CSV table of C-alpha atoms in Angstrom, one decimal:
chain,number,residue,atom,x,y,z
A,30,MET,CA,0.0,0.0,0.0
A,31,SER,CA,1.3,3.4,-0.9
A,32,GLU,CA,2.6,5.4,2.1
A,33,LYS,CA,1.5,8.8,0.8
A,34,ILE,CA,-2.2,8.0,1.3
A,35,GLU,CA,-3.2,9.5,4.7
A,36,THR,CA,-6.6,9.8,6.4
A,37,GLY,CA,-8.2,13.1,5.5
A,38,SER,CA,-6.4,13.7,2.2
A,39,ILE,CA,-8.4,14.4,-0.9
A,40,LEU,CA,-7.3,12.5,-4.1
A,41,THR,CA,-8.5,12.0,-7.6
A,42,GLY,CA,-9.2,8.4,-8.6
A,43,LYS,CA,-10.9,6.3,-11.3
A,44,VAL,CA,-13.9,4.1,-10.7
A,45,THR,CA,-12.8,0.5,-11.5
A,46,GLY,CA,-15.8,-1.5,-10.3
A,47,ILE,CA,-19.3,-1.1,-9.0
A,48,GLN,CA,-21.0,-3.5,-6.6
A,49,PRO,CA,-24.4,-3.1,-4.9
A,50,TYR,CA,-22.7,-2.0,-1.7
A,51,GLY,CA,-20.2,0.5,-3.1
A,52,ALA,CA,-17.7,1.5,-5.8
A,53,PHE,CA,-14.1,0.6,-6.1
A,54,VAL,CA,-11.8,3.5,-7.0
A,55,ALA,CA,-8.2,3.2,-8.1
A,56,LEU,CA,-6.0,5.8,-6.5
A,57,ASP,CA,-2.8,4.8,-8.4
A,58,GLU,CA,-1.6,1.7,-10.2
A,59,ASN,CA,-1.2,-0.4,-7.1
A,60,THR,CA,-3.8,1.1,-4.7
A,61,GLN,CA,-7.6,1.1,-4.7
A,62,GLY,CA,-10.2,1.8,-2.1
A,63,LEU,CA,-13.9,1.4,-1.6
A,64,VAL,CA,-16.5,4.2,-1.6
A,65,HIS,CA,-19.4,2.7,0.4
A,66,ILE,CA,-22.9,3.3,-1.0
A,67,SER,CA,-23.7,5.7,1.9
A,68,GLU,CA,-20.6,7.8,0.9
A,69,ILE,CA,-21.5,8.3,-2.8
A,70,THR,CA,-23.6,11.5,-2.4
A,71,HIS,CA,-25.7,13.4,0.1
A,72,GLY,CA,-29.1,11.8,0.4
A,73,TYR,CA,-30.4,8.3,-0.3
A,74,VAL,CA,-28.7,6.2,-3.0
A,75,LYS,CA,-30.8,3.3,-4.2
A,76,ASP,CA,-28.7,2.4,-7.2
A,77,ILE,CA,-25.0,3.3,-7.5
A,78,ASN,CA,-25.2,3.0,-11.3
A,79,GLU,CA,-27.4,6.2,-11.4
A,80,HIS,CA,-24.5,8.2,-9.9
A,81,LEU,CA,-21.3,6.5,-11.2
A,82,LYS,CA,-20.0,4.3,-14.0
A,83,VAL,CA,-16.8,2.4,-14.5
A,84,GLY,CA,-14.1,4.8,-15.8
A,85,ASP,CA,-15.4,7.9,-14.2
A,86,GLU,CA,-12.8,10.1,-12.6
A,87,VAL,CA,-13.9,11.2,-9.1
A,88,GLN,CA,-12.5,13.2,-6.2
A,89,VAL,CA,-12.5,11.2,-3.0
A,90,LYS,CA,-11.6,11.9,0.6
A,91,VAL,CA,-9.7,9.2,2.5
A,92,LEU,CA,-11.8,8.2,5.5
A,93,SER,CA,-9.8,5.3,6.8
A,94,VAL,CA,-6.6,3.4,6.1
A,95,ASP,CA,-6.3,-0.2,7.4
A,96,GLU,CA,-2.7,-1.2,6.6
A,97,ALA,CA,-3.1,-4.6,8.2
A,98,ALA,CA,-6.2,-5.6,6.1
A,99,GLY,CA,-5.1,-3.5,3.1
A,100,LYS,CA,-8.3,-1.6,3.0
A,101,ILE,CA,-8.9,2.1,2.3
A,102,GLY,CA,-12.3,3.7,3.0
A,103,LEU,CA,-13.2,6.6,0.7
A,104,SER,CA,-16.0,9.1,0.4
A,105,ILE,CA,-17.1,11.2,-2.5
A,106,ARG,CA,-19.8,13.0,-0.6
A,107,ALA,CA,-17.2,14.4,1.9
A,108,THR,CA,-15.7,16.4,-1.0
A,109,GLU,CA,-19.0,18.0,-1.8
A,110,ASP,CA,-20.9,20.7,0.0
A,111,ALA,CA,-24.1,19.5,1.6
A,112,PRO,CA,-27.2,20.7,-0.1
A,113,GLU,CA,-29.4,23.1,1.8
A,114,GLN,CA,-32.3,21.3,3.2
A,115,ALA,CA,-35.8,22.6,2.8
A,116,ALA,CA,-37.6,23.3,6.0
A,117,LYS,CA,-39.5,20.3,7.0
A,118,PRO,CA,-43.1,20.9,8.2
A,119,LYS,CA,-43.2,20.6,11.9
A,120,ARG,CA,-45.3,18.0,13.5
A,121,PRO,CA,-48.0,19.2,15.8
A,122,ARG,CA,-47.0,18.7,19.4
A,123,LYS,CA,-49.2,16.5,21.6
A,124,ARG,CA,-51.3,18.4,24.1
A,125,PRO,CA,-50.3,17.9,27.8
A,126,ALA,CA,-52.8,16.0,29.9
A,127,ALA,CA,-55.5,18.2,31.4
A,128,ILE,CA,-55.2,18.8,35.1
A,129,ILE,CA,-58.5,18.0,36.8
A,130,SER,CA,-59.0,19.6,40.2
A,131,GLN,CA,-61.1,17.7,42.7
A,132,ASP,CA,-63.0,19.1,45.6
A,133,ASP,CA,-62.3,17.6,49.0
A,134,ASP,CA,-65.8,16.0,49.1
A,135,SER,CA,-65.6,14.5,45.7
A,136,GLN,CA,-65.5,10.7,45.1
A,137,GLY,CA,-62.4,9.3,43.5
A,138,PHE,CA,-59.0,8.1,44.5
A,139,ASN,CA,-58.0,8.8,48.0
A,140,THR,CA,-55.1,7.4,50.0
A,141,LEU,CA,-55.7,4.8,52.6
A,142,LYS,CA,-54.8,7.2,55.3
A,143,ASP,CA,-57.5,9.6,54.2
A,144,LYS,CA,-60.2,7.0,53.9
A,145,LEU,CA,-59.3,5.1,57.1
A,146,GLN,CA,-61.0,7.5,59.5
A,147,GLU,CA,-64.1,7.5,57.3
A,148,TRP,CA,-64.3,3.7,57.3
A,149,ILE,CA,-63.9,3.5,61.1
A,150,ALA,CA,-66.8,5.9,61.5
A,151,GLN,CA,-68.9,3.9,59.1
A,152,SER,CA,-68.2,0.6,60.9
A,153,LYS,CA,-69.3,2.0,64.3
A,154,GLN,CA,-72.7,2.9,62.9
């Protein structure tokens, strides 16, 4: 593997092969790397063939270099400016639960301590 290839550098290469998961790019006569499908362009890529073809010259940024495995990770999208995103319509927020106030004499949930005195009085009758 060529020693001049460093992570973060931007190089020009030629597409040598296309697979469903990415495109292989030759950086020189002895070195090639892989541009994963997610690194082809900004946005969703369904078919790489819609964006690249064998023989295309592309600018790539080196994302990773694994000397031991002999693999180089590349990105085309890292060399391009991200497109401005249109403002997405905001989803309506859910309303908070309504707070229901209860009077002291209302029926409903009461703690055992509150009801105990009432039950004792009822049992004596």
